[in-house]
């Protein structure tokens, strides 16, 4: 006798939502069991799913499951619910989301190979002597007490340096002490923050039960971490957004650090928000483990930030989240004073104003560090000819190629197209082509020049370093940069926003934003929120060590010193800033007061891309939810062409999430049909982005 079982396999995007395939097997297998099954001529990894198998009809022969991964426990119900939800909510196929959530190497192994991997798992934990833990500050103590009884998601609104990480550590400690099996998931927005986190958690809990999960790991490392988490051997998982999709059968605590960070939103495949999924996941765990006392097995979710996203802030205003504040810095370190440099009063083409240079020089003399922030890597964003107006445009994108002086190249940051810098203007032959605007390389070069002769207290010349995607590309170079910064070898660090986030550099007493003005007037409604968060974060790198005195400063060079954003920044007053932004958002019916989705389309021509979207929209007017959804006409994307592909997008907006979801679910098949029809001819791809962050 054989049983029919629903099995989810990697189906291409939009190949019908929620569909599991039907296979047969002599025994019933529990939902979540990993199997290998035939698919066409191949054999692929699959997951036995919940519910009844699809009726394939009596005469249609179903194929048998080839292999069952018996040594592995089934994937937990909370994981299956999370994956199912993510597929539905972000409008992708269940199979795509489920299989993408598994470590890639698992797809290539058969049962024998997997059994061998499992044997290689580390043995029992070695003894670990925890270091002495600091006594909690009054604010931390209060937060720990209130966390204990909180039932809703908690927004930990703590200044930079207020000791949020210590609260995470203590929460994990309390959990591990109370429950011999419980697991904790700690997420950070960027890979470059994971080494520091691993160190702090490893030091506190021993390296044995702690694993990392991020895309910088090799496939075997990822598989090992995944297996450790899935088997319960790893009690603590540290990772980037992908870690939210790990299998954690005893998950009882999720921390989303720097919860406002846009990196939590995936920009490919299922464009999920790991923060939002974390909140959903905790709820699923709690719904599937109801306990009478509610205490021991309750799964908590803790979102931490000094500058919360407006979505989370709003939720904490309405009481959906519990807001716990830690306004003070540990050790009484003060937040830096804001110094605005009005660039209108500086000589033209000033890169770094003299008073700023003086302040940096003074700090070098005292053995303190400075951090200079710029949002663009490379030497200059454009190379231009002043005679004929030629600019270093990319031949394949509607964007300029960036001048990298280090290797004298013009590189497109969108498609990667790279050429050597021409000797003369390619259009008119003029020899005098010049860089326009500035990037990190140029600031680095400039400051090295201006600091010539400046000495450190040890009599050595001042050291300048640069940290951006270019300087940290080689394996290990990021760690090297961080180590040089921590050891005090570097006096001035120039970098992109990569350096502004999260790092606990002890000796920085000056942070400067060299040119933030572009973000003040960007068309994206989230630009001010991001700039404010970035500047607050950057300011948070300064003055972390109270013993260095209270003279820490945040410098901003701007042509618009009167801008209201700076007034809030001066007071370090995030609540005031958020209140104003939320008022504007409400008036403009923008998120979190409305719900959005974007449909993007790519084709060789802009007409094809827009035509597809407009045609699909024309067929959608009668769909469920349509009366509550505004569908805007298709427009070109901000960067309209990348690698010779034209890109268009269409915005959808609704006052209710439910209506938008109902509409999208109904529209999905229409989009698929349109793709197959005449309007889909020449279309390369299309995708839906729910709750998009970039419009
Ligand atoms: P945040 O995550 O809020 O930026 P951290 O947790 O990194 O802050 O804390 C900032 C610094 O203060 C760290 O060096 C940390 O070790 C230290 N610290 C945190 N809590 C305490 C405490 N209760 N007593 C002493 N030092 C602390
Ligand atoms: Zn020219
Ligand atoms: Zn390009």
XYZ file of C-alpha atoms and ligand atoms in Angstrom:
724
model
C 0.000 0.000 0.000
C 1.382 3.423 -0.812
C 0.503 6.923 0.359
C 0.209 10.124 -1.602
C 2.147 13.021 -0.106
C 2.390 16.736 -0.965
C 6.012 17.725 -1.596
C 7.305 21.235 -2.167
C 10.185 21.588 -4.629
C 11.973 24.607 -6.088
C 9.500 25.877 -8.651
C 10.338 28.903 -10.706
C 8.875 32.185 -9.527
C 5.171 32.562 -10.282
C 4.729 28.953 -11.381
C 1.448 28.881 -9.533
C 1.320 29.854 -5.895
C 1.090 27.489 -2.993
C 1.395 24.447 -5.190
C 2.968 21.326 -3.792
C 3.503 18.362 -6.118
C 2.198 14.908 -5.321
C 4.498 11.927 -4.804
C 3.968 8.473 -3.429
C 5.730 6.645 -0.652
C 5.135 3.363 1.220
C 4.846 5.178 4.532
C 3.283 8.377 5.717
C 5.978 11.008 6.283
C 5.620 13.856 8.751
C 5.259 17.367 7.281
C 8.665 19.027 7.184
C 10.526 15.839 6.244
C 13.302 16.441 3.723
C 13.237 14.153 0.704
C 14.665 13.756 -2.758
C 12.178 13.371 -5.594
C 12.278 13.065 -9.365
C 11.296 16.222 -11.268
C 11.369 15.900 -15.037
C 14.671 14.239 -15.797
C 16.329 15.494 -12.626
C 16.240 14.520 -9.003
C 15.734 17.409 -6.604
C 15.462 18.267 -2.932
C 11.932 18.618 -1.595
C 10.057 19.146 1.654
C 6.986 17.124 2.600
C 4.267 19.684 3.226
C 1.126 19.998 5.301
C -2.378 19.199 4.194
C -3.827 16.729 1.753
C -1.983 16.030 -1.491
C -3.403 17.506 -4.643
C -5.726 15.106 -6.378
C -3.804 14.131 -9.485
C -6.673 12.058 -10.905
C -6.842 8.305 -10.856
C -5.160 7.694 -14.181
C -2.220 10.065 -13.731
C 0.722 8.080 -12.424
C 2.440 9.766 -9.490
C 6.140 9.098 -9.060
C 7.709 7.737 -5.918
C 9.869 9.661 -3.474
C 13.455 8.595 -4.185
C 15.039 9.105 -0.823
C 14.060 10.234 2.663
C 16.597 12.118 4.776
C 15.843 10.082 7.870
C 18.683 11.324 10.067
C 17.239 14.844 9.931
C 14.272 15.838 12.049
C 11.385 17.360 10.062
C 11.486 21.132 9.607
C 9.390 22.647 12.405
C 5.806 23.840 11.952
C 6.770 27.435 12.732
C 9.261 27.334 9.847
C 6.671 25.938 7.450
C 4.194 28.607 8.488
C 6.793 31.332 8.082
C 7.799 30.152 4.624
C 4.159 29.768 3.567
C 3.375 33.250 4.797
C 6.427 34.788 3.116
C 5.445 33.180 -0.198
C 1.870 34.453 -0.009
C 2.637 37.896 1.354
C 5.535 38.675 -0.971
C 3.812 37.065 -3.961
C 6.278 34.310 -4.761
C 5.840 30.573 -5.124
C 5.971 28.472 -1.982
C 8.608 26.195 -3.522
C 10.869 29.071 -4.410
C 10.780 30.547 -0.913
C 11.030 27.200 0.894
C 13.988 25.880 -1.063
C 15.805 29.231 -1.108
C 15.616 29.193 2.695
C 17.631 25.965 2.851
C 21.430 25.989 2.611
C 22.442 25.591 -1.045
C 24.661 22.613 -0.355
C 21.769 20.591 0.992
C 20.410 20.449 -2.543
C 23.480 18.662 -3.810
C 23.845 15.978 -1.165
C 22.283 12.533 -1.071
C 21.395 10.759 2.160
C 24.768 9.058 2.546
C 26.704 12.278 2.073
C 24.407 14.078 4.479
C 24.861 11.401 7.130
C 28.600 11.889 6.785
C 28.197 15.657 7.322
C 26.092 15.075 10.380
C 28.823 12.915 11.905
C 31.214 15.800 11.440
C 29.115 18.015 13.712
C 31.077 19.203 16.736
C 30.934 17.077 19.870
C 29.626 18.114 23.288
C 30.383 21.623 24.453
C 33.695 22.245 26.113
C 33.741 24.028 29.430
C 33.556 27.775 29.174
C 34.378 30.211 31.922
C 32.277 33.293 31.353
C 34.002 36.610 31.949
C 32.766 38.864 34.740
C 29.628 40.608 33.485
C 29.138 44.323 34.055
C 26.557 45.510 36.510
C 23.529 46.786 34.628
C 22.768 50.478 34.515
C 19.460 51.588 36.056
C 17.969 51.950 32.573
C 19.132 48.485 31.529
C 17.762 47.015 34.757
C 14.379 48.613 34.197
C 14.289 47.341 30.608
C 15.141 43.792 31.730
C 12.272 43.841 34.220
C 9.732 45.092 31.715
C 10.978 42.756 28.984
C 10.208 39.849 31.220
C 6.471 40.453 31.257
C 6.059 41.890 27.774
C 3.743 39.919 25.540
C 3.872 42.088 22.431
C 6.949 42.845 20.296
C 9.312 45.207 22.099
C 10.911 48.239 20.504
C 14.115 48.945 22.415
C 14.661 52.622 21.733
C 18.179 53.083 23.044
C 20.726 55.759 22.201
C 23.902 54.671 20.506
C 26.154 53.404 23.286
C 23.284 53.004 25.764
C 24.121 49.322 26.160
C 21.526 47.671 23.904
C 23.894 44.821 23.084
C 24.316 44.162 26.816
C 20.521 43.893 27.053
C 20.555 41.336 24.226
C 23.291 39.372 25.985
C 21.383 39.357 29.279
C 18.142 38.375 27.601
C 19.899 35.442 25.971
C 21.489 34.524 29.292
C 18.153 34.566 31.080
C 16.630 32.426 28.351
C 19.400 29.832 28.349
C 19.285 29.611 32.138
C 15.514 29.158 32.204
C 15.131 26.663 29.382
C 17.722 23.960 28.690
C 16.784 23.760 25.016
C 15.799 27.284 24.047
C 17.427 28.976 21.061
C 17.976 32.650 20.331
C 18.309 34.376 16.984
C 20.224 37.664 16.844
C 20.212 39.592 13.582
C 22.340 42.510 12.424
C 21.876 44.356 9.143
C 25.333 43.934 7.631
C 27.881 41.176 7.298
C 30.591 43.545 8.463
C 28.901 43.739 11.873
C 28.884 39.977 12.439
C 32.569 39.521 13.495
C 32.123 41.983 16.365
C 28.876 40.313 17.396
C 30.374 36.821 17.257
C 33.188 38.000 19.450
C 30.907 39.464 22.096
C 28.598 36.452 22.171
C 31.465 33.960 21.990
C 33.206 35.654 24.877
C 30.070 35.581 27.007
C 28.693 32.145 26.142
C 31.635 30.219 24.721
C 32.066 29.650 21.014
C 30.504 26.166 21.057
C 26.809 26.878 20.974
C 27.101 29.965 18.781
C 26.895 29.847 14.982
C 26.825 32.522 12.300
C 24.672 32.710 9.176
C 25.358 35.137 6.390
C 26.127 35.187 2.694
C 29.852 35.716 3.245
C 30.252 32.119 4.403
C 31.307 29.200 2.193
C 28.649 26.598 1.298
C 30.112 23.995 3.712
C 30.172 26.578 6.538
C 26.579 27.531 5.838
C 25.476 23.936 5.833
C 27.278 23.259 9.117
C 25.638 26.294 10.786
C 22.260 25.351 9.421
C 22.535 21.766 10.663
C 23.666 22.962 14.095
C 20.652 25.280 14.332
C 18.224 22.686 13.012
C 19.444 19.980 15.392
C 19.236 22.352 18.354
C 22.990 22.065 19.052
C 23.408 25.759 18.307
C 21.685 27.712 21.058
C 22.534 31.078 19.557
C 22.364 31.984 15.883
C 23.910 35.276 14.778
C 23.276 36.437 11.269
C 22.057 38.801 8.629
C 18.516 38.869 7.231
C 18.750 35.350 5.764
C 18.999 33.928 9.290
C 15.312 34.599 9.909
C 14.593 31.707 7.526
C 16.784 29.244 9.449
C 15.207 26.194 11.026
C 15.184 26.836 14.779
C 12.991 24.237 16.477
C 13.351 25.742 19.965
C 13.344 29.416 19.094
C 12.330 31.589 22.065
C 13.995 34.950 21.421
C 14.557 37.018 18.295
C 16.599 40.196 18.355
C 16.617 42.529 15.365
C 19.423 45.000 16.018
C 19.364 48.321 14.120
C 15.859 47.374 13.088
C 15.453 50.502 10.942
C 18.171 49.410 8.535
C 17.025 49.008 4.910
C 19.356 45.997 4.525
C 16.746 43.895 6.312
C 14.662 44.094 3.148
C 15.745 41.622 0.518
C 16.173 43.101 -2.942
C 15.855 39.914 -4.959
C 13.659 36.823 -5.176
C 11.021 37.059 -2.487
C 11.606 40.611 -1.365
C 10.957 39.933 2.257
C 11.577 42.163 5.243
C 13.465 40.071 7.801
C 12.261 42.422 10.530
C 8.625 41.956 9.618
C 9.102 38.204 9.252
C 10.733 38.116 12.697
C 7.597 39.631 14.236
C 5.418 37.172 12.337
C 7.615 34.214 13.295
C 7.507 34.987 17.013
C 3.737 35.087 16.811
C 3.630 31.718 15.045
C 5.871 30.129 17.650
C 3.605 31.437 20.387
C 0.416 30.347 18.662
C 1.752 26.839 18.147
C 3.083 26.436 21.703
C 0.331 27.803 23.885
C 1.297 27.232 27.481
C -0.920 27.681 30.520
C 1.571 29.820 32.407
C 2.760 31.437 29.182
C 6.148 32.078 30.686
C 8.860 29.573 29.897
C 8.079 28.970 26.263
C 6.978 32.416 25.184
C 8.954 33.616 22.164
C 10.011 37.237 22.502
C 10.903 39.594 19.734
C 13.076 42.572 20.451
C 13.651 45.322 17.869
C 16.502 47.634 18.788
C 17.464 51.032 17.395
C 18.470 54.562 18.274
C 16.508 55.725 15.224
C 13.629 53.281 14.715
C 11.900 52.941 11.382
C 8.807 55.117 11.219
C 6.765 51.918 10.851
C 8.021 50.517 14.161
C 7.888 53.888 15.876
C 4.267 54.278 14.820
C 3.479 50.766 16.114
C 5.002 51.724 19.465
C 2.869 54.881 19.561
C -0.342 52.927 19.012
C 0.634 50.275 21.567
C 0.993 47.411 19.118
C 4.661 47.272 20.176
C 5.895 48.001 23.668
C 8.442 50.809 23.638
C 11.255 50.696 26.183
C 13.681 53.603 26.182
C 17.332 53.862 27.215
C 18.225 57.496 26.576
C 21.551 57.628 28.440
C 24.937 56.470 27.352
C 26.811 53.940 29.457
C 29.443 55.545 31.643
C 27.913 58.972 31.154
C 29.600 59.468 27.773
C 27.816 62.408 26.205
C 26.385 62.466 22.717
C 28.449 64.632 20.405
C 27.705 68.299 19.872
C 26.525 69.221 16.374
C 28.731 71.602 14.389
C 27.195 72.790 11.123
C 29.521 74.250 8.510
C 27.658 76.568 6.153
C 29.333 75.750 2.863
C 27.897 78.956 1.337
C 30.459 80.851 3.394
C 33.403 78.676 2.352
C 35.662 79.377 -0.635
C 34.259 77.723 -3.786
C 35.217 74.074 -4.324
C 36.121 73.588 -0.678
C 36.348 69.901 0.079
C 36.942 70.130 3.806
C 36.396 73.439 5.571
C 39.382 74.851 7.456
C 37.727 74.761 10.914
C 36.979 71.074 10.380
C 40.581 70.373 9.386
C 41.761 72.256 12.474
C 39.477 70.204 14.701
C 40.795 66.973 13.178
C 44.404 68.108 13.581
C 43.791 68.935 17.227
C 42.422 65.442 17.826
C 45.364 63.760 16.182
C 47.604 65.674 18.563
C 45.637 64.253 21.491
C 45.748 60.690 20.148
C 42.037 60.651 19.329
C 40.419 59.395 16.141
C 38.191 61.049 13.541
C 35.749 59.584 11.075
C 34.842 61.214 7.740
C 31.712 60.036 5.992
C 30.836 60.296 2.349
C 28.117 58.499 0.455
C 30.092 57.809 -2.695
C 33.028 55.547 -3.274
C 35.588 56.102 -6.000
C 37.377 59.382 -6.728
C 34.689 61.395 -8.443
C 31.160 60.508 -9.542
C 31.722 61.893 -13.045
C 34.556 62.785 -15.391
C 33.670 65.694 -17.672
C 34.970 67.815 -20.545
C 34.449 71.531 -19.974
C 34.807 72.319 -23.680
C 32.106 70.172 -25.225
C 30.164 68.969 -22.204
C 31.058 65.281 -22.610
C 30.440 63.252 -19.453
C 31.573 59.769 -18.510
C 28.218 58.171 -19.152
C 27.899 54.412 -19.167
C 27.196 53.077 -22.639
C 24.827 50.510 -21.158
C 23.070 52.356 -18.348
C 21.395 55.694 -17.783
C 24.057 56.558 -15.232
C 27.512 58.076 -15.091
C 30.597 55.970 -14.688
C 32.610 56.775 -11.603
C 36.225 57.862 -11.876
C 38.555 55.629 -9.843
C 41.923 57.320 -9.733
C 43.721 54.431 -8.012
C 43.749 52.333 -11.170
C 42.725 55.150 -13.543
C 39.469 53.547 -14.585
C 35.914 54.614 -15.265
C 33.599 52.088 -13.628
C 29.863 51.793 -13.794
C 28.535 51.029 -10.321
C 25.375 49.574 -11.847
C 26.558 47.159 -14.544
C 30.266 46.986 -13.765
C 31.350 48.216 -17.215
C 34.961 49.345 -16.764
C 37.379 51.118 -19.116
C 40.673 52.885 -18.719
C 40.339 56.658 -18.437
C 40.693 58.168 -21.920
C 43.723 60.368 -22.524
C 41.578 63.053 -24.104
C 37.882 63.827 -24.411
C 36.407 61.059 -26.606
C 34.020 63.611 -28.148
C 36.246 66.600 -28.989
C 39.847 65.587 -28.240
C 40.295 68.186 -25.498
C 43.095 67.022 -23.173
C 41.699 68.795 -20.180
C 39.002 66.437 -18.849
C 38.335 66.832 -15.151
C 36.578 65.059 -12.292
C 33.250 66.492 -11.098
C 32.009 65.914 -7.553
C 33.864 63.870 -5.009
C 34.162 60.351 -3.694
C 35.961 58.648 -0.829
C 39.245 58.234 -2.745
C 39.445 61.976 -3.335
C 38.698 62.869 0.268
C 41.342 60.385 1.378
C 43.906 61.915 -0.991
C 42.928 65.430 0.032
C 43.154 64.830 3.737
C 46.507 63.055 3.453
C 47.774 66.180 1.668
C 46.311 68.569 4.211
C 47.601 66.604 7.186
C 51.179 66.438 5.909
C 53.450 67.267 8.837
C 50.786 66.676 11.492
C 52.152 64.399 14.207
C 50.586 62.018 16.684
C 51.534 62.118 20.367
C 54.105 59.361 19.682
C 55.851 61.615 17.136
C 54.731 59.533 14.149
C 53.014 61.128 11.148
C 49.197 60.981 11.130
C 47.703 57.873 9.525
C 44.711 58.013 7.173
C 42.762 54.946 6.007
C 39.780 54.408 3.754
C 37.023 51.867 4.260
C 34.444 51.268 1.553
C 33.279 48.478 -0.745
C 36.459 48.915 -2.832
C 38.982 48.811 -0.021
C 37.356 45.827 1.697
C 36.779 43.641 -1.329
C 39.633 41.221 -0.635
C 39.012 38.463 1.866
C 40.211 39.455 5.319
C 40.727 43.114 4.430
C 37.626 44.192 6.325
C 38.889 42.545 9.519
C 42.288 44.135 8.933
C 40.780 47.591 8.570
C 38.701 47.158 11.705
C 41.679 45.872 13.681
C 43.856 48.833 12.647
C 41.087 51.173 13.688
C 40.559 49.471 17.053
C 44.280 49.360 17.844
C 44.545 53.107 17.338
C 46.965 52.757 14.438
C 44.636 54.852 12.250
C 43.953 58.486 13.127
C 41.478 59.413 10.420
C 39.132 56.963 8.768
C 37.388 57.947 5.525
C 34.478 55.792 4.506
C 30.997 55.258 3.194
C 28.027 54.510 5.425
C 29.568 51.086 5.949
C 31.706 52.590 8.724
C 28.897 54.569 10.321
C 26.942 51.598 11.536
C 27.242 49.769 14.806
C 30.999 49.713 15.343
C 32.233 50.284 18.848
C 35.356 52.322 18.037
C 36.476 53.602 21.387
C 38.722 56.529 20.507
C 36.622 58.439 17.986
C 35.749 61.909 19.203
C 34.929 63.542 15.884
C 32.640 62.432 13.096
C 32.077 64.525 9.981
C 29.557 64.166 7.194
C 31.316 65.721 4.228
C 28.369 66.155 1.885
C 24.876 65.105 2.872
C 22.894 67.639 0.865
C 21.815 65.351 -1.959
C 19.796 63.304 0.536
C 17.990 66.394 1.886
C 16.156 66.877 -1.376
C 15.918 63.383 -2.826
C 12.566 62.483 -4.365
C 12.190 59.355 -2.235
C 9.959 60.071 0.756
C 12.222 57.938 2.924
C 15.339 60.011 2.176
C 15.067 62.333 5.224
C 14.424 59.378 7.532
C 17.504 57.616 6.187
C 19.694 60.685 6.371
C 18.616 61.380 9.925
C 19.275 57.770 10.918
C 22.649 57.776 9.188
C 23.766 61.009 10.844
C 22.530 59.859 14.261
C 24.288 56.520 13.755
C 27.451 58.261 12.648
C 27.263 60.608 15.617
C 26.898 57.476 17.706
C 30.429 56.446 16.748
C 31.839 59.470 18.572
C 32.439 59.981 22.247
C 31.810 56.388 23.293
C 34.575 56.563 25.857
C 33.661 59.035 28.572
C 37.263 59.166 29.826
C 38.157 61.098 26.673
C 36.090 63.996 27.957
C 32.933 65.611 26.708
C 34.367 67.325 23.661
C 33.066 64.909 21.020
C 31.597 66.510 17.938
C 29.512 65.691 14.903
C 30.359 67.964 11.976
C 28.083 68.383 8.980
C 29.092 70.368 5.899
C 25.934 71.641 4.239
C 24.606 74.367 2.000
C 21.316 74.263 3.937
C 22.107 74.755 7.620
C 18.548 76.005 8.277
C 16.971 72.694 7.293
C 14.652 71.472 10.118
C 16.311 68.066 10.080
C 19.432 69.615 11.586
C 17.470 71.210 14.423
C 16.246 67.772 15.523
C 19.728 66.349 15.014
C 21.232 69.048 17.217
C 18.953 67.998 20.074
C 19.474 64.278 19.350
C 15.703 64.354 19.349
C 14.483 61.391 17.367
C 10.928 61.523 18.799
C 10.498 65.106 17.565
C 11.830 64.184 14.160
C 9.598 61.107 13.961
C 6.518 63.073 15.045
C 7.062 65.590 12.251
C 7.774 62.928 9.629
C 4.723 60.891 10.655
C 2.545 63.975 10.409
C 3.828 64.576 6.871
C 3.354 60.939 5.964
C -0.197 60.927 7.273
C -1.060 64.080 5.363
C 0.370 62.560 2.183
C -1.256 59.150 2.833
C 2.118 57.427 2.769
C 3.293 54.379 4.761
C 2.734 53.546 7.594
C -0.669 55.156 6.921
C -1.019 53.441 3.555
C 0.275 50.236 2.051
C 2.229 49.966 -1.146
C 3.495 47.501 -3.686
C 5.577 48.007 -6.797
C 5.513 45.943 -9.928
C 8.702 46.215 -11.921
C 9.199 45.152 -15.497
C 12.331 44.902 -17.614
C 12.596 44.783 -21.404
C 14.822 45.908 -24.256
C 12.603 48.923 -24.770
C 10.872 51.198 -22.306
C 7.616 50.931 -24.301
C 7.560 47.166 -23.930
C 8.200 47.327 -20.207
C 5.556 50.005 -19.614
C 3.152 48.418 -22.112
C 3.180 45.148 -20.211
C 2.427 46.868 -16.903
C -0.296 49.108 -18.310
C -1.971 46.220 -20.106
C -1.996 44.077 -16.953
C -3.398 47.040 -15.007
C -6.173 47.569 -17.570
C -7.275 43.977 -17.008
C -7.363 44.410 -13.236
C -10.097 46.972 -12.698
C -12.731 44.429 -11.667
C -10.556 42.298 -9.405
C -11.312 41.771 -5.709
C -9.885 44.627 -3.712
C -9.538 46.824 -6.816
C -11.993 49.408 -5.442
C -9.602 50.033 -2.561
C -6.358 49.970 -4.513
C -5.004 52.890 -6.528
C -2.980 51.703 -9.489
C -0.697 54.422 -10.853
C 0.441 54.448 -14.480
C 3.751 52.805 -15.352
C 6.812 55.089 -15.237
C 10.513 54.596 -15.924
C 12.573 53.691 -12.857
C 14.933 56.347 -11.468
C 17.850 54.609 -13.119
C 15.955 53.783 -16.207
C 18.477 51.624 -18.044
C 20.978 49.177 -16.559
C 23.188 46.913 -18.708
C 21.121 47.796 -21.778
C 17.889 46.754 -20.136
C 15.063 49.278 -19.822
C 13.271 49.260 -16.485
C 9.774 50.462 -15.632
C 7.658 50.324 -12.508
C 4.074 50.715 -11.424
C 3.018 51.800 -7.945
C 0.008 50.372 -6.126
C -1.370 51.980 -3.003
C -4.161 51.109 -0.616
C -5.407 52.326 2.739
C -5.610 48.708 3.888
C -3.096 45.888 3.801
C -5.876 43.326 3.423
C -7.287 44.917 0.271
C -3.830 45.249 -1.258
C -3.057 41.599 -0.501
C -6.394 40.412 -1.887
C -5.828 42.436 -5.027
C -2.265 41.201 -5.564
C -3.279 37.561 -5.133
C -5.997 37.986 -7.752
C -3.774 39.991 -10.074
C -0.927 37.493 -10.076
C -2.605 35.126 -12.623
C -3.523 38.129 -14.775
C 0.109 39.199 -14.876
C 1.101 35.643 -15.806
C -1.450 35.624 -18.661
C -0.344 39.036 -19.880
C 3.218 37.778 -19.882
C 2.159 34.942 -22.212
C 0.081 37.239 -24.440
C 1.048 39.868 -27.036
C 1.819 42.544 -24.405
C 4.409 40.199 -22.885
C 6.352 39.882 -26.095
C 9.928 41.116 -25.600
C 9.511 41.330 -21.842
C 12.571 40.026 -19.996
C 11.199 39.745 -16.491
C 8.778 41.212 -14.017
C 8.509 41.080 -10.246
C 6.354 42.332 -7.416
C 7.859 44.159 -4.450
C 5.496 44.353 -1.472
C 6.193 47.130 1.070
C 8.949 48.499 -1.184
C 11.620 50.656 0.426
C 12.861 52.375 -2.710
C 10.313 54.058 -4.941
P 24.747 49.882 21.996
O 24.553 48.471 21.478
O 23.505 50.468 22.583
O 25.418 50.821 21.045
P 26.692 48.587 23.695
O 25.898 47.474 24.276
O 27.655 48.267 22.595
O 25.728 49.769 23.244
O 27.443 49.286 24.888
C 28.368 50.314 24.685
C 29.601 50.034 25.548
O 29.256 50.034 26.924
C 30.213 48.689 25.266
O 31.602 48.816 25.289
C 29.740 47.814 26.417
O 30.660 46.807 26.722
C 29.610 48.811 27.539
N 28.548 48.468 28.475
C 27.264 48.123 28.188
N 26.549 47.946 29.304
C 27.379 48.184 30.340
C 27.239 48.200 31.769
N 26.066 47.910 32.339
N 28.319 48.508 32.501
C 29.489 48.807 31.927
N 29.698 48.825 30.615
C 28.659 48.527 29.811
Zn 35.063 67.429 -25.113
Zn 26.591 50.573 -16.663
